[in-house]
Amino acid sequence: MLLPAWEMCVYGLLAVGSHLYAFYEAHQVSRKYEAAMDRRFGLEPGTLFQGLKKDPMDFEWSYWIEWGRERILWLLAGHLLVSQVSRLLVEKYKPWCLMAYGMAACWLLLGIKGFAVILLHATISFAVAQFQLSLLTWLCSLILLSTLRIPAVEEAKRKWYDTENEYYLLLFTVSVRCLFCTSFSLEYCWHGPAQKSSHSFLWMLAYVFYYPTFHNGPLMNFDEFSKQMRRQEAFNLKTNLSILIVGIIRIFFWWCLAELMIHLMYIHALYSSALPLEAASYWALGGLALAQVLFFYVKYLVLYGVPALLLQMDGLKPPALPCCVSLMHSFTKMWRSFDVGLHRFLVRYIYVPMGGSQSSLLGTLFSTALTFAFVSYWHGGQSYLWYWGALNWLGVIVENGVKRILSISPIQDLIERFFSPRIRRRLHAVLASVSTSMLILSNLIFLGGNHVGKIYWNRIFMEGWPWATLTVLGFLYCYSHIGIEWEQTYAAN
């Protein structure tokens, strides 16, 4: 530990204390507007926590929990059964057993037409990959992705299903499958003739229809999937059973925590109304922001935790689960540590091929911009997503620019000469607190839309200057110290 223990304890106490008090204020403002939110949005009666009402306004959470309860969890249990039996009896044919099960589950859930759409996407991607031109493969992927946003095609697909929820399941599934098809096709382009047997159409289907990651990810690049799926390991029922039990307990805890948050704080309902945000105290405003980003984190511990557990049961190594957002102190760290699978995809297939950090300054700016442009478009391409992408691009560029400047030999020598390691660490936290404030603002735009971002910008940085702004940066300074210490300890271990 670089800083004195007492100093780190002070930062820790201030970080934990500010979180708890901010959550208390967010809870109070939720109680204050409970009747208004209930009339406008229809708060649901609490089932898990009696006597409390539940905020149903997070579409993604409500949607996947409903589908999971009705069909998807049962289909995942079926996958687990097929996987364990095939590992026990026919390990050599496990990929094909799981492929057949994934195709059957897709057919059952999305119908013959939904199944045909995904099979068609895979077939077209594989056919285009035969030309072994990366640019052509990307053009094909973008065209296939753009078909999801053609109004006439959307209307035709809606008619296949009785409910909007069924149509959205197809939409979300195809969006994720597009990334899997792109990963396979680019790997096909980059591998020589001797390796083509491991990149056959059958392997593409095994990858695309692998059920645990089918509807919502997490993303796993084809080469990682293929190598691990081919690896044959000794099957140990006792070890697998202990992994399953511990995993289920952990996921159940995360689910309870997420449910508790939306019973105690009506984050999403309040974010859908400008008046409460404009009238709330600064502490309540900060509490709602912290609750929003932390709920997003816990939500993805559940949504990625379930498929990650099944990947482990299949003998695969899943991408790491999201890192706690309260420990994030930079845009770069956020992108590397939250959705690890998506980050690997973006780096391997967009950032590095376009030159990345090894190219000129303009080349780096362009490759980074292209990466964030693709992410914004893939997520839906709405205006608030372009603002979110632009803020993240700017944040990453500024962080890397400052890092490059400070690493120049004469400047580095001056810093080491005039500032002790402890002073340098504190200055690092000062810079990180500014970066974190912009990171939180960009995430609020992503999660709440442009109007939420504007309200926070005006209240904290315009109307609240200087005291509210400096207070926020002061607490973020404490959070940054905790995040930096955690990162350095984790890296050392």
Short mmCIF file of C-alpha atoms in Angstrom, two decimals:
data_model
loop_
_atom_site.label_atom_id
_atom_site.label_comp_id
_atom_site.label_asym_id
_atom_site.label_seq_id
_atom_site.Cartn_x
_atom_site.Cartn_y
_atom_site.Cartn_z
CA MET A 1 0.00 0.00 0.00
CA LEU A 2 1.56 3.29 -1.14
CA LEU A 3 -0.44 5.69 1.07
CA PRO A 4 -0.62 5.48 4.87
CA ALA A 5 -3.21 3.02 6.19
CA TRP A 6 -5.02 5.76 8.15
CA GLU A 7 -5.42 7.84 4.97
CA MET A 8 -6.87 4.91 3.03
CA CYS A 9 -9.23 4.20 5.94
CA VAL A 10 -10.48 7.80 5.80
CA TYR A 11 -11.10 7.47 2.04
CA GLY A 12 -12.86 4.14 2.61
CA LEU A 13 -15.11 5.52 5.37
CA LEU A 14 -16.01 8.59 3.28
CA ALA A 15 -16.73 6.40 0.24
CA VAL A 16 -18.95 3.94 2.14
CA GLY A 17 -20.61 6.66 4.22
CA SER A 18 -21.41 8.82 1.20
CA HIS A 19 -22.89 5.81 -0.63
CA LEU A 20 -25.14 4.92 2.31
CA TYR A 21 -26.32 8.48 2.96
CA ALA A 22 -26.92 9.13 -0.74
CA PHE A 23 -28.98 5.92 -0.96
CA TYR A 24 -30.98 7.03 2.10
CA GLU A 25 -31.76 10.35 0.38
CA ALA A 26 -32.72 8.51 -2.83
CA HIS A 27 -35.03 6.28 -0.76
CA GLN A 28 -36.61 9.36 0.85
CA VAL A 29 -37.29 11.06 -2.48
CA SER A 30 -38.77 7.76 -3.76
CA ARG A 31 -41.17 7.69 -0.80
CA LYS A 32 -42.04 11.36 -1.37
CA TYR A 33 -43.08 10.77 -5.01
CA GLU A 34 -44.42 7.22 -4.54
CA ALA A 35 -48.08 8.14 -5.07
CA ALA A 36 -47.28 10.22 -8.18
CA MET A 37 -45.08 7.46 -9.63
CA ASP A 38 -47.76 4.88 -8.88
CA ARG A 39 -50.44 6.89 -10.71
CA ARG A 40 -48.23 7.54 -13.70
CA PHE A 41 -46.33 4.26 -14.11
CA GLY A 42 -48.22 1.72 -12.00
CA LEU A 43 -45.74 0.56 -9.37
CA GLU A 44 -46.07 -3.19 -8.81
CA PRO A 45 -46.92 -4.75 -5.43
CA GLY A 46 -43.81 -6.24 -3.84
CA THR A 47 -43.73 -10.04 -3.86
CA LEU A 48 -40.21 -10.66 -2.55
CA PHE A 49 -40.33 -7.77 -0.07
CA GLN A 50 -43.79 -7.47 1.46
CA GLY A 51 -45.08 -3.97 2.18
CA LEU A 52 -42.89 -2.35 -0.48
CA LYS A 53 -43.82 -1.46 -4.04
CA LYS A 54 -41.56 -2.27 -6.96
CA ASP A 55 -40.34 0.03 -9.74
CA PRO A 56 -41.15 -1.84 -13.00
CA MET A 57 -39.67 0.79 -15.32
CA ASP A 58 -36.35 -0.89 -16.13
CA PHE A 59 -37.47 -2.60 -19.32
CA GLU A 60 -34.43 -4.83 -19.68
CA TRP A 61 -34.65 -6.27 -16.14
CA SER A 62 -38.42 -6.83 -16.24
CA TYR A 63 -38.20 -8.31 -19.74
CA TRP A 64 -35.47 -10.89 -19.11
CA ILE A 65 -36.79 -11.88 -15.67
CA GLU A 66 -40.23 -12.52 -17.19
CA TRP A 67 -38.80 -14.56 -20.09
CA GLY A 68 -36.44 -16.39 -17.76
CA ARG A 69 -39.23 -17.39 -15.43
CA GLU A 70 -41.54 -18.52 -18.24
CA ARG A 71 -39.28 -20.32 -20.73
CA ILE A 72 -35.57 -19.49 -20.90
CA LEU A 73 -34.47 -20.86 -17.51
CA TRP A 74 -36.16 -24.17 -18.34
CA LEU A 75 -34.40 -24.31 -21.70
CA LEU A 76 -31.07 -23.49 -20.02
CA ALA A 77 -31.71 -26.35 -17.57
CA GLY A 78 -32.28 -28.60 -20.61
CA HIS A 79 -28.97 -27.42 -22.09
CA LEU A 80 -27.23 -28.24 -18.80
CA LEU A 81 -28.66 -31.75 -18.82
CA VAL A 82 -27.63 -32.40 -22.45
CA SER A 83 -24.18 -30.94 -21.79
CA GLN A 84 -23.46 -33.07 -18.72
CA VAL A 85 -24.74 -36.27 -20.33
CA SER A 86 -22.68 -35.64 -23.49
CA ARG A 87 -19.56 -34.87 -21.42
CA LEU A 88 -20.07 -38.08 -19.49
CA LEU A 89 -20.87 -40.39 -22.42
CA VAL A 90 -19.85 -38.82 -25.75
CA GLU A 91 -17.30 -36.08 -25.02
CA LYS A 92 -16.06 -36.16 -28.64
CA TYR A 93 -19.51 -35.25 -29.97
CA LYS A 94 -20.36 -32.63 -27.31
CA PRO A 95 -20.23 -29.61 -29.71
CA TRP A 96 -22.72 -31.26 -32.06
CA CYS A 97 -25.06 -32.37 -29.26
CA LEU A 98 -25.12 -28.79 -27.93
CA MET A 99 -25.56 -27.39 -31.45
CA ALA A 100 -28.59 -29.64 -32.06
CA TYR A 101 -30.07 -28.65 -28.69
CA GLY A 102 -29.50 -24.93 -29.38
CA MET A 103 -31.21 -25.17 -32.76
CA ALA A 104 -34.16 -27.02 -31.22
CA ALA A 105 -34.45 -24.43 -28.42
CA CYS A 106 -34.32 -21.59 -30.97
CA TRP A 107 -37.06 -23.25 -33.04
CA LEU A 108 -39.21 -23.79 -29.95
CA LEU A 109 -38.86 -20.23 -28.65
CA LEU A 110 -38.69 -18.14 -31.84
CA GLY A 111 -40.67 -20.37 -34.18
CA ILE A 112 -39.70 -21.69 -37.59
CA LYS A 113 -39.50 -18.17 -39.07
CA GLY A 114 -37.27 -16.83 -36.31
CA PHE A 115 -35.04 -19.88 -36.63
CA ALA A 116 -34.89 -19.38 -40.40
CA VAL A 117 -33.82 -15.71 -39.99
CA ILE A 118 -30.88 -16.65 -37.76
CA LEU A 119 -29.90 -19.56 -40.02
CA LEU A 120 -30.08 -17.23 -43.04
CA HIS A 121 -27.83 -14.67 -41.33
CA ALA A 122 -25.29 -17.40 -40.58
CA THR A 123 -25.45 -18.81 -44.12
CA ILE A 124 -25.00 -15.39 -45.78
CA SER A 125 -22.11 -14.52 -43.45
CA PHE A 126 -20.38 -17.83 -44.17
CA ALA A 127 -20.87 -17.44 -47.93
CA VAL A 128 -19.38 -13.92 -47.92
CA ALA A 129 -16.47 -15.10 -45.73
CA GLN A 130 -15.41 -17.47 -48.56
CA PHE A 131 -13.99 -14.43 -50.40
CA GLN A 132 -11.61 -13.94 -47.42
CA LEU A 133 -11.89 -10.16 -47.56
CA SER A 134 -12.28 -8.53 -44.14
CA LEU A 135 -13.77 -5.35 -45.61
CA LEU A 136 -16.42 -7.34 -47.50
CA THR A 137 -17.20 -9.35 -44.35
CA TRP A 138 -17.71 -6.15 -42.36
CA LEU A 139 -19.89 -4.69 -45.12
CA CYS A 140 -22.04 -7.83 -45.05
CA SER A 141 -22.31 -7.69 -41.23
CA LEU A 142 -23.38 -4.04 -41.25
CA ILE A 143 -25.97 -4.67 -43.97
CA LEU A 144 -27.42 -7.62 -42.02
CA LEU A 145 -27.48 -5.50 -38.85
CA SER A 146 -29.17 -2.62 -40.70
CA THR A 147 -32.04 -4.91 -41.78
CA LEU A 148 -33.17 -4.90 -38.13
CA ARG A 149 -33.98 -1.20 -38.49
CA ILE A 150 -35.92 -1.22 -41.78
CA PRO A 151 -39.55 -0.35 -40.89
CA ALA A 152 -41.09 -2.66 -43.50
CA VAL A 153 -38.98 -5.62 -42.31
CA GLU A 154 -39.83 -4.81 -38.68
CA GLU A 155 -43.56 -4.81 -39.44
CA ALA A 156 -43.32 -8.11 -41.30
CA LYS A 157 -41.53 -9.76 -38.38
CA ARG A 158 -44.05 -8.37 -35.87
CA LYS A 159 -46.82 -10.20 -37.70
CA TRP A 160 -45.10 -13.52 -37.02
CA TYR A 161 -45.81 -13.23 -33.30
CA ASP A 162 -48.80 -12.69 -31.04
CA THR A 163 -47.04 -10.27 -28.65
CA GLU A 164 -44.44 -7.49 -28.80
CA ASN A 165 -42.33 -9.39 -26.26
CA GLU A 166 -41.90 -12.29 -28.68
CA TYR A 167 -40.87 -9.92 -31.48
CA TYR A 168 -38.35 -8.19 -29.19
CA LEU A 169 -36.86 -11.56 -28.26
CA LEU A 170 -36.15 -12.18 -31.95
CA LEU A 171 -34.74 -8.64 -32.33
CA PHE A 172 -32.39 -8.94 -29.34
CA THR A 173 -31.30 -12.45 -30.33
CA VAL A 174 -30.51 -11.52 -33.93
CA SER A 175 -28.58 -8.41 -32.77
CA VAL A 176 -26.32 -10.57 -30.61
CA ARG A 177 -26.06 -13.30 -33.28
CA CYS A 178 -24.78 -10.66 -35.74
CA LEU A 179 -21.69 -10.20 -33.56
CA PHE A 180 -21.13 -13.96 -33.37
CA CYS A 181 -21.43 -14.28 -37.16
CA THR A 182 -18.98 -11.39 -37.59
CA SER A 183 -16.47 -12.99 -35.22
CA PHE A 184 -16.57 -16.34 -37.05
CA SER A 185 -16.37 -14.75 -40.50
CA LEU A 186 -13.37 -12.55 -39.67
CA GLU A 187 -11.52 -15.46 -38.06
CA TYR A 188 -12.24 -17.46 -41.24
CA CYS A 189 -10.73 -14.65 -43.32
CA TRP A 190 -7.60 -14.48 -41.19
CA HIS A 191 -6.77 -18.21 -41.01
CA GLY A 192 -4.87 -20.14 -43.68
CA PRO A 193 -6.09 -23.16 -45.71
CA ALA A 194 -4.57 -25.62 -43.20
CA GLN A 195 -6.92 -24.33 -40.48
CA LYS A 196 -10.08 -24.25 -42.54
CA SER A 197 -11.31 -27.59 -41.14
CA SER A 198 -11.71 -25.94 -37.74
CA HIS A 199 -13.69 -23.12 -39.41
CA SER A 200 -16.30 -25.20 -41.21
CA PHE A 201 -19.97 -24.24 -41.54
CA LEU A 202 -20.79 -26.91 -38.95
CA TRP A 203 -18.50 -25.20 -36.43
CA MET A 204 -20.13 -21.89 -37.27
CA LEU A 205 -23.55 -23.36 -36.44
CA ALA A 206 -22.19 -24.85 -33.20
CA TYR A 207 -20.93 -21.38 -32.27
CA VAL A 208 -23.96 -19.37 -33.40
CA PHE A 209 -26.53 -21.72 -31.82
CA TYR A 210 -24.68 -22.27 -28.54
CA TYR A 211 -27.64 -21.69 -26.23
CA PRO A 212 -26.25 -20.15 -22.97
CA THR A 213 -25.04 -17.06 -24.90
CA PHE A 214 -27.83 -17.18 -27.48
CA HIS A 215 -30.23 -14.39 -26.50
CA ASN A 216 -28.18 -11.81 -24.63
CA GLY A 217 -24.52 -12.86 -24.52
CA PRO A 218 -21.96 -12.53 -23.07
CA LEU A 219 -19.87 -12.37 -26.21
CA MET A 220 -17.14 -14.92 -26.74
CA ASN A 221 -14.89 -14.73 -29.81
CA PHE A 222 -14.95 -17.78 -32.09
CA ASP A 223 -11.32 -18.78 -31.64
CA GLU A 224 -11.69 -18.84 -27.84
CA PHE A 225 -14.93 -20.84 -28.13
CA SER A 226 -13.51 -23.31 -30.66
CA LYS A 227 -10.26 -24.02 -28.81
CA GLN A 228 -12.02 -24.55 -25.49
CA MET A 229 -14.86 -26.63 -26.97
CA ARG A 230 -12.33 -28.95 -28.67
CA ARG A 231 -10.36 -29.44 -25.47
CA GLN A 232 -11.39 -32.66 -23.78
CA GLU A 233 -11.17 -32.70 -20.00
CA ALA A 234 -11.83 -35.37 -17.41
CA PHE A 235 -15.44 -35.13 -16.23
CA ASN A 236 -15.84 -34.82 -12.46
CA LEU A 237 -19.47 -34.89 -11.30
CA LYS A 238 -18.64 -33.84 -7.74
CA THR A 239 -16.63 -30.78 -8.87
CA ASN A 240 -19.31 -29.75 -11.36
CA LEU A 241 -22.04 -30.12 -8.75
CA SER A 242 -20.17 -27.89 -6.29
CA ILE A 243 -19.61 -25.26 -9.04
CA LEU A 244 -23.33 -25.37 -9.85
CA ILE A 245 -24.52 -25.03 -6.24
CA VAL A 246 -22.13 -22.17 -5.40
CA GLY A 247 -23.02 -20.43 -8.70
CA ILE A 248 -26.77 -20.68 -8.08
CA ILE A 249 -26.41 -19.30 -4.53
CA ARG A 250 -24.31 -16.39 -5.82
CA ILE A 251 -26.75 -15.54 -8.64
CA PHE A 252 -29.71 -15.79 -6.26
CA PHE A 253 -27.99 -13.28 -3.93
CA TRP A 254 -27.38 -10.85 -6.82
CA TRP A 255 -31.00 -11.20 -7.96
CA CYS A 256 -32.28 -10.46 -4.43
CA LEU A 257 -29.98 -7.42 -4.23
CA ALA A 258 -31.24 -6.06 -7.57
CA GLU A 259 -34.85 -6.60 -6.50
CA LEU A 260 -34.22 -4.89 -3.15
CA MET A 261 -32.79 -1.84 -4.94
CA ILE A 262 -35.88 -1.33 -7.12
CA HIS A 263 -38.16 -1.87 -4.10
CA LEU A 264 -36.36 0.74 -1.99
CA MET A 265 -35.53 3.28 -4.72
CA TYR A 266 -37.76 4.06 -7.71
CA ILE A 267 -34.73 4.94 -9.83
CA HIS A 268 -36.15 4.31 -13.28
CA ALA A 269 -39.59 5.80 -12.62
CA LEU A 270 -38.01 8.99 -11.25
CA TYR A 271 -35.66 9.18 -14.23
CA SER A 272 -38.70 9.12 -16.50
CA SER A 273 -39.96 12.34 -14.85
CA ALA A 274 -38.01 15.61 -15.06
CA LEU A 275 -39.75 17.38 -12.14
CA PRO A 276 -38.52 15.13 -9.27
CA LEU A 277 -34.93 15.27 -10.58
CA GLU A 278 -35.02 19.06 -10.88
CA ALA A 279 -36.48 19.44 -7.37
CA ALA A 280 -34.42 16.77 -5.56
CA SER A 281 -31.58 17.69 -3.18
CA TYR A 282 -28.00 17.24 -4.36
CA TRP A 283 -27.61 14.22 -2.08
CA ALA A 284 -30.76 12.61 -3.53
CA LEU A 285 -29.56 13.41 -7.04
CA GLY A 286 -26.21 11.76 -6.30
CA GLY A 287 -27.93 8.79 -4.65
CA LEU A 288 -30.14 8.20 -7.67
CA ALA A 289 -27.10 8.39 -9.99
CA LEU A 290 -25.14 5.91 -7.86
CA ALA A 291 -28.17 3.63 -7.57
CA GLN A 292 -28.73 3.74 -11.33
CA VAL A 293 -25.20 2.71 -12.29
CA LEU A 294 -24.92 0.16 -9.46
CA PHE A 295 -28.26 -1.41 -10.38
CA PHE A 296 -26.99 -1.73 -13.96
CA TYR A 297 -23.90 -3.49 -12.60
CA VAL A 298 -25.86 -5.91 -10.36
CA LYS A 299 -28.33 -6.55 -13.19
CA TYR A 300 -25.53 -7.73 -15.46
CA LEU A 301 -24.04 -9.87 -12.70
CA VAL A 302 -27.33 -11.79 -13.00
CA LEU A 303 -27.84 -11.58 -16.78
CA TYR A 304 -24.23 -12.59 -17.52
CA GLY A 305 -23.82 -14.71 -14.38
CA VAL A 306 -26.35 -17.33 -15.51
CA PRO A 307 -24.73 -18.06 -18.91
CA ALA A 308 -21.25 -17.78 -17.36
CA LEU A 309 -22.18 -20.54 -14.90
CA LEU A 310 -23.36 -22.77 -17.74
CA LEU A 311 -20.17 -22.07 -19.70
CA GLN A 312 -18.19 -23.29 -16.68
CA MET A 313 -20.36 -26.39 -16.47
CA ASP A 314 -19.60 -27.04 -20.15
CA GLY A 315 -15.86 -26.91 -19.43
CA LEU A 316 -15.39 -23.44 -20.99
CA LYS A 317 -13.88 -20.32 -19.44
CA PRO A 318 -16.43 -17.48 -19.64
CA PRO A 319 -15.44 -13.81 -19.96
CA ALA A 320 -14.96 -12.22 -16.53
CA LEU A 321 -18.12 -10.80 -14.98
CA PRO A 322 -18.46 -6.99 -14.76
CA CYS A 323 -16.24 -5.20 -12.26
CA CYS A 324 -18.01 -3.05 -9.62
CA VAL A 325 -18.70 0.40 -11.07
CA SER A 326 -17.89 2.10 -7.75
CA LEU A 327 -14.26 1.02 -8.33
CA MET A 328 -14.11 2.50 -11.85
CA HIS A 329 -11.88 5.58 -12.10
CA SER A 330 -11.41 5.97 -15.86
CA PHE A 331 -13.18 5.47 -19.18
CA THR A 332 -10.47 3.01 -20.26
CA LYS A 333 -10.90 0.90 -17.11
CA MET A 334 -14.69 0.90 -17.55
CA TRP A 335 -14.49 -0.46 -21.09
CA ARG A 336 -11.91 -3.09 -20.20
CA SER A 337 -13.64 -4.33 -17.06
CA PHE A 338 -17.42 -4.09 -17.50
CA ASP A 339 -18.39 -6.07 -20.60
CA VAL A 340 -15.15 -8.00 -21.11
CA GLY A 341 -16.46 -10.06 -24.03
CA LEU A 342 -17.62 -6.99 -25.97
CA HIS A 343 -14.32 -5.21 -25.25
CA ARG A 344 -12.32 -8.15 -26.64
CA PHE A 345 -14.53 -8.18 -29.75
CA LEU A 346 -14.09 -4.44 -30.36
CA VAL A 347 -10.32 -4.53 -29.83
CA ARG A 348 -9.71 -7.67 -31.94
CA TYR A 349 -11.99 -6.91 -34.87
CA ILE A 350 -12.13 -3.09 -35.11
CA TYR A 351 -9.54 -1.20 -33.03
CA VAL A 352 -6.40 -3.27 -33.80
CA PRO A 353 -7.15 -3.91 -37.53
CA MET A 354 -7.67 -0.15 -38.00
CA GLY A 355 -4.23 0.60 -36.52
CA GLY A 356 -5.06 1.11 -32.84
CA SER A 357 -2.43 2.61 -30.54
CA GLN A 358 0.42 1.54 -32.86
CA SER A 359 -0.64 3.96 -35.63
CA SER A 360 -0.21 7.74 -35.87
CA LEU A 361 -2.18 10.18 -33.74
CA LEU A 362 -4.80 10.62 -36.47
CA GLY A 363 -4.91 6.85 -36.97
CA THR A 364 -5.54 6.28 -33.26
CA LEU A 365 -8.26 8.95 -33.21
CA PHE A 366 -9.92 7.36 -36.25
CA SER A 367 -9.76 3.75 -35.03
CA THR A 368 -11.14 4.75 -31.62
CA ALA A 369 -13.91 6.81 -33.22
CA LEU A 370 -14.84 3.92 -35.52
CA THR A 371 -14.99 1.55 -32.53
CA PHE A 372 -17.38 3.77 -30.57
CA ALA A 373 -19.43 4.53 -33.68
CA PHE A 374 -20.01 0.80 -34.16
CA VAL A 375 -20.96 0.29 -30.50
CA SER A 376 -23.46 3.17 -30.67
CA TYR A 377 -24.98 1.84 -33.88
CA TRP A 378 -25.16 -1.75 -32.62
CA HIS A 379 -26.97 -0.65 -29.46
CA GLY A 380 -29.69 0.96 -31.56
CA GLY A 381 -28.30 4.16 -33.08
CA GLN A 382 -30.67 6.55 -31.26
CA SER A 383 -29.46 10.13 -30.72
CA TYR A 384 -28.67 9.67 -27.02
CA LEU A 385 -26.45 6.67 -27.93
CA TRP A 386 -24.41 8.83 -30.31
CA TYR A 387 -23.91 11.40 -27.51
CA TRP A 388 -22.91 8.57 -25.17
CA GLY A 389 -20.49 7.16 -27.75
CA ALA A 390 -18.99 10.60 -28.42
CA LEU A 391 -18.46 11.27 -24.70
CA ASN A 392 -16.77 7.88 -24.26
CA TRP A 393 -14.59 8.46 -27.32
CA LEU A 394 -13.55 11.87 -25.99
CA GLY A 395 -12.92 10.43 -22.50
CA VAL A 396 -10.70 7.61 -23.79
CA ILE A 397 -8.80 9.97 -26.11
CA VAL A 398 -8.15 12.57 -23.37
CA GLU A 399 -7.08 9.90 -20.86
CA ASN A 400 -4.66 8.28 -23.32
CA GLY A 401 -3.43 11.71 -24.47
CA VAL A 402 -2.61 12.78 -20.91
CA LYS A 403 -0.95 9.40 -20.29
CA ARG A 404 1.21 9.81 -23.41
CA ILE A 405 2.23 13.35 -22.46
CA LEU A 406 3.16 12.33 -18.90
CA SER A 407 5.19 9.38 -20.22
CA ILE A 408 7.45 11.62 -22.35
CA SER A 409 10.93 11.18 -20.90
CA PRO A 410 11.73 14.83 -19.91
CA ILE A 411 8.27 15.34 -18.33
CA GLN A 412 8.46 11.99 -16.54
CA ASP A 413 11.90 12.89 -15.17
CA LEU A 414 10.60 16.25 -13.88
CA ILE A 415 7.61 14.62 -12.20
CA GLU A 416 9.79 11.97 -10.51
CA ARG A 417 12.25 14.65 -9.42
CA PHE A 418 9.79 17.09 -7.85
CA PHE A 419 6.96 14.81 -6.68
CA SER A 420 7.21 11.87 -4.29
CA PRO A 421 5.34 8.61 -5.13
CA ARG A 422 2.63 9.53 -2.60
CA ILE A 423 2.09 12.97 -4.12
CA ARG A 424 1.97 11.42 -7.61
CA ARG A 425 -0.65 8.97 -6.39
CA ARG A 426 -2.80 11.80 -4.99
CA LEU A 427 -2.48 13.79 -8.23
CA HIS A 428 -3.51 10.63 -10.11
CA ALA A 429 -6.67 10.47 -7.96
CA VAL A 430 -7.39 14.17 -8.64
CA LEU A 431 -7.29 13.56 -12.41
CA ALA A 432 -9.26 10.33 -11.98
CA SER A 433 -12.03 12.14 -10.06
CA VAL A 434 -12.60 14.49 -13.02
CA SER A 435 -12.58 11.55 -15.44
CA THR A 436 -15.00 9.60 -13.21
CA SER A 437 -17.46 12.51 -13.08
CA MET A 438 -17.63 12.54 -16.89
CA LEU A 439 -17.82 8.73 -16.95
CA ILE A 440 -20.85 8.77 -14.64
CA LEU A 441 -22.47 11.53 -16.74
CA SER A 442 -22.00 9.49 -19.94
CA ASN A 443 -23.46 6.39 -18.26
CA LEU A 444 -26.47 8.38 -17.08
CA ILE A 445 -27.07 9.44 -20.69
CA PHE A 446 -26.80 5.78 -21.76
CA LEU A 447 -29.18 4.56 -19.05
CA GLY A 448 -31.57 7.51 -18.80
CA GLY A 449 -31.37 9.43 -22.08
CA ASN A 450 -30.27 12.94 -23.07
CA HIS A 451 -32.78 14.68 -20.76
CA VAL A 452 -31.28 13.00 -17.68
CA GLY A 453 -27.77 13.97 -18.76
CA LYS A 454 -28.83 17.60 -19.26
CA ILE A 455 -30.47 17.76 -15.83
CA TYR A 456 -27.34 16.44 -14.11
CA TRP A 457 -25.03 18.69 -16.11
CA ASN A 458 -27.10 21.80 -15.32
CA ARG A 459 -27.64 21.00 -11.64
CA ILE A 460 -24.16 19.74 -10.71
CA PHE A 461 -21.83 21.63 -13.02
CA MET A 462 -23.73 24.83 -13.90
CA GLU A 463 -26.16 25.76 -11.10
CA GLY A 464 -24.13 23.91 -8.46
CA TRP A 465 -20.78 25.56 -9.21
CA PRO A 466 -18.59 25.79 -7.20
CA TRP A 467 -19.76 24.02 -4.01
CA ALA A 468 -21.84 21.17 -5.40
CA THR A 469 -19.30 20.50 -8.15
CA LEU A 470 -16.31 20.48 -5.79
CA THR A 471 -18.16 18.34 -3.24
CA VAL A 472 -18.94 15.75 -5.92
CA LEU A 473 -15.34 15.79 -7.14
CA GLY A 474 -14.16 15.48 -3.52
CA PHE A 475 -16.15 12.29 -2.96
CA LEU A 476 -15.08 10.96 -6.36
CA TYR A 477 -11.49 11.65 -5.28
CA CYS A 478 -12.06 9.21 -2.38
CA TYR A 479 -13.69 6.64 -4.69
CA SER A 480 -10.74 6.97 -7.10
CA HIS A 481 -8.23 6.18 -4.36
CA ILE A 482 -10.16 3.02 -3.47
CA GLY A 483 -10.41 2.04 -7.15
CA ILE A 484 -6.71 2.66 -7.84
CA GLU A 485 -5.66 0.70 -4.72
CA TRP A 486 -7.99 -2.17 -5.66
CA GLU A 487 -6.63 -2.25 -9.23
CA GLN A 488 -2.99 -2.25 -8.11
CA THR A 489 -3.58 -4.93 -5.48
CA TYR A 490 -5.55 -7.06 -7.97
CA ALA A 491 -2.80 -6.64 -10.63
CA ALA A 492 -0.11 -7.58 -8.08
CA ASN A 493 -2.00 -10.75 -7.15
#
